[in-house]
Amino acid sequence: MTLADLSYTELRHRLRGEGLRARIGPFLVRINSTVPDVARSIQLLYAHHDVEQGREGAHFTVRVDPPSTIRRFIRAQVQLQLDGIQPFIPLPRSMAATMLEAGLNWSVGNLAHQFIAIHAATLERGGRALLLPAPPGSGKSTLCAALVHRGWRLLSDEFALLDPATGDLVPIPRPVALKGPSIDLLRAWSSDVVLGPAVLNNEDETVAYMRPPPESVRASHTRATPGWVLVPQFVPGARPEVEPMSRPRALMHLAGNSFNYNLHGRAGFERLASLVDRAPAARLRYSALEDGVTAVDRMTQEPRPL
Amino acid sequence: MVLPYTRWQALDSTTLVCRSWERDDERAVFNEASGDLHLLNGAAVAVLTALQATPLSLEELAAQFPDVETSALEALVESLDLLGLVQPVYL
């Protein structure tokens, strides 16, 4: 059963009561919320995700509700709780959906140590994965969203989840966060792009989430082999430029963007080293989105050494 | 300032895991004890390897690397100490 099979009334009932249990990649996540914005956002952005019946068991529990103090009467706010922890300050109610996504990011980044987690957008084509490890503001999500509508499967916009036993990348397709001008850019990029409402975040940036395509969500169990590492950098006015990266530097970059590789000790290091053994790495500087996509196509179509 | 009577010893090769690649001078060195990862150039790797083989004073190290100025070797040893890859052995 997918979330789209639930009526809005049933969805709200679950969110207010025992919790909505959704399959998000390898995780079963319980979501609780009395806030209608959260229900509407989930209904749109997670429409293709599987949901489970019953109330028992979940890897994470994410709760987005008004704070319990008098603050709720002063200004409409929401508070995030993750298995009882409150990692963030309360935020305006208009940011409820953003808070839910931040809560899921926090949970995966801080609790999912069965995987080696790297902050990277991850896509797949022909069984091989493209990793885009980069900090916020680098254009990672915009490029990722554009590639998803040019034949790439979305594994994740936030995490490369590496199985430490096999080195495979585990999909966790979720909504892609787009900011500022990227929202209109993607709206014009493809008629298949489905976007949630644009809201202001706590840094006064406009944020809208793009729904992951149904094919990507349906393929949540299909893993991918590392194929390429590309570090994108959006530079206004820059001509597209791809600069190969040495393997030691690629390894340092992946480690620097990893939340937990060192918790896996030597095995975590060896796994990252083996990833850069197999996946050639480069830096991409670009300004126009079309140029970025063309550069990715060119890099990933080059013959690969055996 | 490295004391002249100090010998230096690198962490052993079971604690430091090195990965090198053909055509790349730099190496990735993982310190299993701390969980830290370092990027070392060829000169740093050569000094580290020498200090893994046996503890050496700066003078002894300079004898092994006659083409490198002692001040550069001293700076290199201090950097490796800062990274926690070598430790002093007092005579």
Short mmCIF file of C-alpha atoms in Angstrom, two decimals:
data_model
loop_
_atom_site.label_atom_id
_atom_site.label_comp_id
_atom_site.label_asym_id
_atom_site.label_seq_id
_atom_site.Cartn_x
_atom_site.Cartn_y
_atom_site.Cartn_z
CA MET A 1 0.00 0.00 0.00
CA THR A 2 1.38 3.43 -0.89
CA LEU A 3 0.64 6.68 0.83
CA ALA A 4 -1.47 7.75 -2.17
CA ASP A 5 -3.88 4.94 -1.27
CA LEU A 6 -4.69 6.69 2.02
CA SER A 7 -7.40 9.33 2.08
CA TYR A 8 -6.44 12.68 3.58
CA THR A 9 -8.73 11.92 6.51
CA GLU A 10 -7.03 8.55 7.14
CA LEU A 11 -3.59 10.14 6.82
CA ARG A 12 -4.46 12.82 9.40
CA HIS A 13 -5.97 10.18 11.66
CA ARG A 14 -2.74 8.16 11.60
CA LEU A 15 -0.51 11.20 12.05
CA ARG A 16 -2.55 12.37 15.05
CA GLY A 17 -2.85 8.92 16.59
CA GLU A 18 -0.61 5.87 16.39
CA GLY A 19 1.65 7.44 13.79
CA LEU A 20 2.13 7.05 10.07
CA ARG A 21 4.71 4.34 9.42
CA ALA A 22 6.35 4.93 6.05
CA ARG A 23 9.10 2.96 4.29
CA ILE A 24 11.76 5.49 3.36
CA GLY A 25 14.60 3.63 1.72
CA PRO A 26 15.92 1.01 4.17
CA PHE A 27 14.14 2.65 7.11
CA LEU A 28 10.71 2.30 8.61
CA VAL A 29 9.90 5.76 9.95
CA ARG A 30 7.05 6.64 12.28
CA ILE A 31 5.77 10.19 11.81
CA ASN A 32 3.42 11.91 14.26
CA SER A 33 1.93 15.35 13.80
CA THR A 34 -1.24 17.25 14.54
CA VAL A 35 -0.20 20.02 12.12
CA PRO A 36 -2.24 20.05 8.86
CA ASP A 37 0.74 21.49 6.90
CA VAL A 38 2.70 18.33 7.68
CA ALA A 39 -0.14 16.10 6.48
CA ARG A 40 -0.57 18.06 3.24
CA SER A 41 3.15 18.06 2.59
CA ILE A 42 3.48 14.31 3.20
CA GLN A 43 0.45 13.59 1.02
CA LEU A 44 2.05 15.40 -1.91
CA LEU A 45 5.74 14.62 -1.48
CA TYR A 46 5.61 11.02 -0.21
CA ALA A 47 2.67 9.87 -2.37
CA HIS A 48 4.61 6.92 -3.85
CA HIS A 49 6.22 5.65 -0.65
CA ASP A 50 4.95 2.47 0.95
CA VAL A 51 3.14 2.70 4.26
CA GLU A 52 2.73 -0.06 6.82
CA GLN A 53 -0.31 -1.01 8.86
CA GLY A 54 -0.18 -1.25 12.64
CA ARG A 55 1.89 0.61 15.16
CA GLU A 56 4.72 -1.69 16.18
CA GLY A 57 8.32 -0.98 15.28
CA ALA A 58 10.18 1.82 13.53
CA HIS A 59 13.80 2.75 13.02
CA PHE A 60 13.07 6.39 13.88
CA THR A 61 10.15 8.32 15.29
CA VAL A 62 9.79 11.91 14.11
CA ARG A 63 7.19 14.13 15.75
CA VAL A 64 6.37 17.65 14.54
CA ASP A 65 3.90 19.39 16.83
CA PRO A 66 3.24 22.80 18.37
CA PRO A 67 5.44 23.35 21.43
CA SER A 68 3.76 22.46 24.68
CA THR A 69 4.56 25.77 26.39
CA ILE A 70 2.79 29.11 26.36
CA ARG A 71 4.82 29.98 23.24
CA ARG A 72 2.18 28.32 21.10
CA PHE A 73 -0.29 31.05 22.05
CA ILE A 74 2.12 33.86 21.27
CA ARG A 75 3.16 32.77 17.81
CA ALA A 76 2.21 29.70 15.78
CA GLN A 77 5.23 27.44 16.01
CA VAL A 78 6.24 23.83 15.64
CA GLN A 79 8.71 21.74 17.62
CA LEU A 80 10.56 18.69 16.38
CA GLN A 81 10.97 15.63 18.59
CA LEU A 82 13.01 12.61 17.58
CA ASP A 83 12.52 9.65 19.85
CA GLY A 84 12.03 12.18 22.63
CA ILE A 85 15.05 14.36 21.72
CA GLN A 86 14.50 17.99 20.66
CA PRO A 87 17.53 18.80 18.48
CA PHE A 88 16.24 22.13 17.09
CA ILE A 89 14.58 25.25 18.44
CA PRO A 90 10.86 25.76 17.66
CA LEU A 91 10.22 27.31 14.25
CA PRO A 92 7.26 29.08 12.64
CA ARG A 93 4.44 26.73 11.73
CA SER A 94 4.87 27.54 8.02
CA MET A 95 8.17 25.62 8.24
CA ALA A 96 6.59 22.41 9.52
CA ALA A 97 7.43 20.43 6.36
CA THR A 98 11.01 21.73 6.39
CA MET A 99 11.27 20.64 10.00
CA LEU A 100 10.09 17.14 9.15
CA GLU A 101 12.78 16.85 6.47
CA ALA A 102 15.41 18.26 8.85
CA GLY A 103 14.30 15.67 11.41
CA LEU A 104 14.73 12.84 8.92
CA ASN A 105 18.16 14.17 7.95
CA TRP A 106 19.18 14.40 11.60
CA SER A 107 18.00 10.85 12.28
CA VAL A 108 19.85 9.31 9.35
CA GLY A 109 23.00 11.38 9.96
CA ASN A 110 23.15 10.67 13.68
CA LEU A 111 21.57 7.28 14.17
CA ALA A 112 21.95 5.14 11.04
CA HIS A 113 25.42 3.82 11.80
CA GLN A 114 24.73 0.48 10.17
CA PHE A 115 25.68 2.43 7.01
CA ILE A 116 28.58 4.69 6.15
CA ALA A 117 26.73 7.97 5.51
CA ILE A 118 28.21 10.64 3.25
CA HIS A 119 26.63 14.04 2.66
CA ALA A 120 26.10 13.68 -1.08
CA ALA A 121 23.37 13.59 -3.68
CA THR A 122 23.37 10.12 -5.22
CA LEU A 123 21.93 9.07 -8.56
CA GLU A 124 22.06 5.93 -10.66
CA ARG A 125 22.14 5.05 -14.33
CA GLY A 126 22.95 1.67 -15.83
CA GLY A 127 23.56 0.20 -12.37
CA ARG A 128 26.32 2.70 -11.53
CA ALA A 129 25.97 5.45 -9.00
CA LEU A 130 27.05 9.07 -9.35
CA LEU A 131 27.92 10.73 -6.05
CA LEU A 132 27.77 14.52 -5.75
CA PRO A 133 29.38 15.25 -2.35
CA ALA A 134 29.30 18.98 -1.67
CA PRO A 135 28.39 21.52 1.01
CA PRO A 136 25.18 23.61 0.94
CA GLY A 137 25.22 26.37 -1.68
CA SER A 138 27.24 24.35 -4.18
CA GLY A 139 24.29 23.66 -6.48
CA LYS A 140 24.23 19.97 -5.56
CA SER A 141 20.45 19.70 -5.14
CA THR A 142 19.66 21.73 -8.26
CA LEU A 143 21.95 19.58 -10.40
CA CYS A 144 20.58 16.45 -8.76
CA ALA A 145 16.96 17.47 -9.43
CA ALA A 146 17.78 18.30 -13.06
CA LEU A 147 19.55 14.95 -13.61
CA VAL A 148 16.60 13.09 -12.12
CA HIS A 149 14.55 14.46 -15.02
CA ARG A 150 17.19 13.49 -17.58
CA GLY A 151 17.23 9.74 -17.09
CA TRP A 152 18.97 9.35 -13.74
CA ARG A 153 17.35 7.52 -10.84
CA LEU A 154 17.30 9.37 -7.53
CA LEU A 155 18.91 7.45 -4.69
CA SER A 156 19.06 10.48 -2.42
CA ASP A 157 19.58 14.21 -2.46
CA GLU A 158 21.24 14.20 0.96
CA PHE A 159 22.95 10.91 1.68
CA ALA A 160 25.14 8.40 -0.02
CA LEU A 161 24.44 5.39 2.22
CA LEU A 162 27.22 2.89 1.76
CA ASP A 163 26.71 -0.68 2.92
CA PRO A 164 29.97 -1.36 4.81
CA ALA A 165 29.77 -5.08 4.02
CA THR A 166 29.36 -4.85 0.24
CA GLY A 167 30.24 -1.28 -0.75
CA ASP A 168 26.88 -0.91 -2.52
CA LEU A 169 24.91 2.32 -2.34
CA VAL A 170 21.53 1.98 -0.67
CA PRO A 171 18.70 4.19 -2.01
CA ILE A 172 16.79 6.50 0.31
CA PRO A 173 14.71 8.56 -2.15
CA ARG A 174 13.11 11.57 -0.48
CA PRO A 175 11.98 15.04 -1.55
CA VAL A 176 14.73 17.26 -2.97
CA ALA A 177 15.10 20.68 -1.32
CA LEU A 178 15.37 23.52 -3.84
CA LYS A 179 16.16 27.07 -2.86
CA GLY A 180 15.66 30.54 -4.36
CA PRO A 181 16.02 30.75 -8.15
CA SER A 182 16.43 26.97 -8.43
CA ILE A 183 12.71 26.56 -7.78
CA ASP A 184 11.66 28.34 -10.98
CA LEU A 185 14.58 26.82 -12.86
CA LEU A 186 13.33 23.31 -12.10
CA ARG A 187 9.70 24.25 -12.70
CA ALA A 188 10.74 25.19 -16.24
CA TRP A 189 13.12 22.21 -16.60
CA SER A 190 10.44 19.54 -17.03
CA SER A 191 6.66 19.30 -16.94
CA ASP A 192 7.12 16.18 -14.77
CA VAL A 193 8.56 18.21 -11.89
CA VAL A 194 6.16 18.21 -8.92
CA LEU A 195 6.89 20.87 -6.32
CA GLY A 196 5.46 21.52 -2.89
CA PRO A 197 4.67 25.05 -1.71
CA ALA A 198 7.53 27.54 -1.46
CA VAL A 199 8.11 28.76 2.12
CA LEU A 200 10.70 30.93 3.85
CA ASN A 201 13.17 29.05 6.03
CA ASN A 202 14.87 30.45 9.15
CA GLU A 203 17.65 31.91 6.97
CA ASP A 204 15.09 33.87 4.93
CA GLU A 205 15.62 31.68 1.88
CA THR A 206 12.67 30.42 -0.13
CA VAL A 207 12.57 26.63 -0.06
CA ALA A 208 10.37 24.23 -2.02
CA TYR A 209 10.59 20.45 -2.12
CA MET A 210 10.51 18.42 -5.31
CA ARG A 211 8.70 15.09 -5.13
CA PRO A 212 10.91 12.11 -5.98
CA PRO A 213 9.72 10.45 -9.21
CA PRO A 214 7.59 7.31 -8.70
CA GLU A 215 10.14 5.13 -10.55
CA SER A 216 12.86 6.16 -8.11
CA VAL A 217 10.69 5.39 -5.08
CA ARG A 218 9.54 2.05 -6.52
CA ALA A 219 13.20 1.07 -7.04
CA SER A 220 14.05 1.75 -3.37
CA HIS A 221 15.30 -1.84 -2.95
CA THR A 222 17.63 -1.75 -5.95
CA ARG A 223 21.15 -0.86 -4.89
CA ALA A 224 23.88 0.58 -7.10
CA THR A 225 27.64 0.17 -7.50
CA PRO A 226 29.80 3.28 -7.06
CA GLY A 227 30.54 4.67 -10.53
CA TRP A 228 31.71 8.28 -10.31
CA VAL A 229 32.39 11.01 -7.77
CA LEU A 230 31.73 14.55 -8.94
CA VAL A 231 32.14 17.58 -6.68
CA PRO A 232 29.89 20.30 -8.10
CA GLN A 233 30.45 23.99 -7.57
CA PHE A 234 27.97 26.53 -8.88
CA VAL A 235 29.89 29.69 -9.84
CA PRO A 236 27.75 32.47 -11.36
CA GLY A 237 28.96 33.31 -14.85
CA ALA A 238 31.53 30.48 -14.96
CA ARG A 239 32.12 28.44 -18.08
CA PRO A 240 31.69 24.70 -17.48
CA GLU A 241 34.94 23.09 -16.43
CA VAL A 242 35.69 19.56 -15.31
CA GLU A 243 38.95 19.01 -13.46
CA PRO A 244 39.99 15.45 -12.57
CA MET A 245 40.66 14.83 -8.88
CA SER A 246 43.38 12.54 -7.60
CA ARG A 247 42.21 9.49 -5.69
CA PRO A 248 43.80 10.53 -2.37
CA ARG A 249 42.07 13.93 -2.62
CA ALA A 250 38.77 12.32 -3.57
CA LEU A 251 39.11 10.07 -0.53
CA MET A 252 39.77 13.09 1.72
CA HIS A 253 36.74 14.85 0.26
CA LEU A 254 34.45 11.87 0.86
CA ALA A 255 35.78 11.42 4.39
CA GLY A 256 35.28 15.14 5.07
CA ASN A 257 31.66 14.85 3.97
CA SER A 258 31.04 11.62 5.87
CA PHE A 259 29.07 11.68 9.11
CA ASN A 260 30.43 8.47 10.51
CA TYR A 261 33.03 6.60 8.42
CA ASN A 262 35.48 6.70 11.33
CA LEU A 263 32.95 5.05 13.64
CA HIS A 264 33.50 2.01 11.42
CA GLY A 265 37.24 2.17 12.13
CA ARG A 266 39.61 0.63 9.62
CA ALA A 267 36.72 -1.02 7.76
CA GLY A 268 35.15 2.41 7.15
CA PHE A 269 38.41 3.79 5.82
CA GLU A 270 38.99 0.74 3.60
CA ARG A 271 35.45 1.00 2.26
CA LEU A 272 35.88 4.66 1.27
CA ALA A 273 39.29 3.86 -0.25
CA SER A 274 37.77 1.05 -2.24
CA LEU A 275 35.04 3.42 -3.46
CA VAL A 276 37.62 5.81 -4.92
CA ASP A 277 39.47 2.81 -6.39
CA ARG A 278 36.41 2.05 -8.47
CA ALA A 279 34.94 5.51 -9.08
CA PRO A 280 36.91 8.18 -10.94
CA ALA A 281 36.52 11.62 -9.36
CA ALA A 282 36.42 15.17 -10.68
CA ARG A 283 35.42 18.71 -9.76
CA LEU A 284 32.78 20.43 -11.86
CA ARG A 285 32.48 24.20 -12.03
CA TYR A 286 29.34 25.39 -13.78
CA SER A 287 26.88 28.21 -14.04
CA ALA A 288 24.16 27.19 -16.52
CA LEU A 289 22.25 24.08 -15.44
CA GLU A 290 22.20 22.68 -18.98
CA ASP A 291 26.02 22.90 -19.05
CA GLY A 292 26.24 21.04 -15.75
CA VAL A 293 24.01 18.24 -17.02
CA THR A 294 25.99 18.00 -20.29
CA ALA A 295 29.27 17.78 -18.34
CA VAL A 296 27.86 14.98 -16.21
CA ASP A 297 26.69 13.09 -19.30
CA ARG A 298 30.10 13.46 -20.90
CA MET A 299 31.97 12.30 -17.82
CA THR A 300 29.75 9.31 -17.24
CA GLN A 301 29.81 8.18 -20.87
CA GLU A 302 33.61 8.10 -21.14
CA PRO A 303 35.09 4.60 -21.42
CA ARG A 304 36.11 3.40 -17.99
CA PRO A 305 39.37 1.65 -17.25
CA LEU A 306 38.88 -1.96 -16.15
CA MET B 1 61.22 23.71 18.72
CA VAL B 2 62.28 20.08 18.69
CA LEU B 3 64.63 19.25 21.55
CA PRO B 4 67.95 17.99 20.16
CA TYR B 5 68.17 15.01 22.49
CA THR B 6 64.74 13.67 21.53
CA ARG B 7 64.23 10.74 19.24
CA TRP B 8 61.02 10.42 17.28
CA GLN B 9 58.96 7.35 16.67
CA ALA B 10 56.00 6.99 14.34
CA LEU B 11 52.87 5.08 15.29
CA ASP B 12 53.26 1.51 14.08
CA SER B 13 51.93 0.22 10.79
CA THR B 14 49.08 -1.65 12.45
CA THR B 15 47.74 1.66 13.81
CA LEU B 16 48.44 3.76 10.72
CA VAL B 17 46.82 2.44 7.57
CA CYS B 18 48.30 3.94 4.38
CA ARG B 19 46.72 3.86 0.95
CA SER B 20 48.60 4.90 -2.14
CA TRP B 21 47.67 4.93 -5.78
CA GLU B 22 49.81 4.64 -8.87
CA ARG B 23 50.61 8.07 -10.37
CA ASP B 24 49.61 9.85 -7.13
CA ASP B 25 52.43 11.20 -4.98
CA GLU B 26 50.10 11.93 -2.08
CA ARG B 27 48.90 9.24 0.26
CA ALA B 28 45.92 8.86 2.56
CA VAL B 29 46.89 7.81 6.07
CA PHE B 30 44.21 6.65 8.49
CA ASN B 31 45.02 6.65 12.19
CA GLU B 32 42.99 3.81 13.59
CA ALA B 33 43.61 4.95 17.17
CA SER B 34 42.09 8.41 16.67
CA GLY B 35 39.84 7.83 13.64
CA ASP B 36 41.55 10.75 11.86
CA LEU B 37 42.45 10.72 8.18
CA HIS B 38 45.43 12.64 6.79
CA LEU B 39 46.71 13.49 3.34
CA LEU B 40 50.50 13.29 3.26
CA ASN B 41 52.89 14.22 0.48
CA GLY B 42 55.82 12.05 -0.58
CA ALA B 43 58.34 13.71 1.77
CA ALA B 44 56.09 13.30 4.81
CA VAL B 45 55.47 9.66 3.94
CA ALA B 46 59.21 9.02 3.58
CA VAL B 47 59.93 10.53 7.01
CA LEU B 48 57.02 8.69 8.58
CA THR B 49 58.23 5.39 7.11
CA ALA B 50 61.76 6.01 8.41
CA LEU B 51 60.39 6.76 11.88
CA GLN B 52 58.28 3.61 11.79
CA ALA B 53 61.39 1.52 11.12
CA THR B 54 63.28 2.88 14.13
CA PRO B 55 63.20 5.91 16.48
CA LEU B 56 65.52 8.65 15.18
CA SER B 57 66.79 11.98 16.41
CA LEU B 58 66.69 14.96 14.06
CA GLU B 59 70.39 14.52 13.47
CA GLU B 60 69.95 10.87 12.55
CA LEU B 61 67.00 11.74 10.35
CA ALA B 62 69.06 14.42 8.59
CA ALA B 63 71.70 11.78 7.86
CA GLN B 64 69.05 9.64 6.17
CA PHE B 65 67.78 12.59 4.11
CA PRO B 66 70.92 14.50 3.16
CA ASP B 67 69.12 16.43 0.39
CA VAL B 68 66.60 17.98 2.80
CA GLU B 69 67.50 20.92 5.01
CA THR B 70 67.41 20.18 8.73
CA SER B 71 65.02 23.08 9.36
CA ALA B 72 62.58 21.59 6.83
CA LEU B 73 62.88 18.17 8.49
CA GLU B 74 62.27 19.75 11.88
CA ALA B 75 59.14 21.50 10.58
CA LEU B 76 57.97 18.22 9.06
CA VAL B 77 58.46 16.31 12.32
CA GLU B 78 56.61 19.05 14.21
CA SER B 79 53.73 18.79 11.73
CA LEU B 80 53.60 15.02 12.11
CA ASP B 81 53.60 15.50 15.90
CA LEU B 82 50.72 17.98 15.57
CA LEU B 83 48.77 15.39 13.60
CA GLY B 84 49.46 12.75 16.27
CA LEU B 85 51.39 10.50 13.89
CA VAL B 86 54.74 10.57 15.72
CA GLN B 87 55.70 10.73 19.36
CA PRO B 88 58.88 11.70 21.21
CA VAL B 89 61.04 9.05 22.81
CA TYR B 90 63.23 10.64 25.50
CA LEU B 91 66.71 9.26 25.90
#
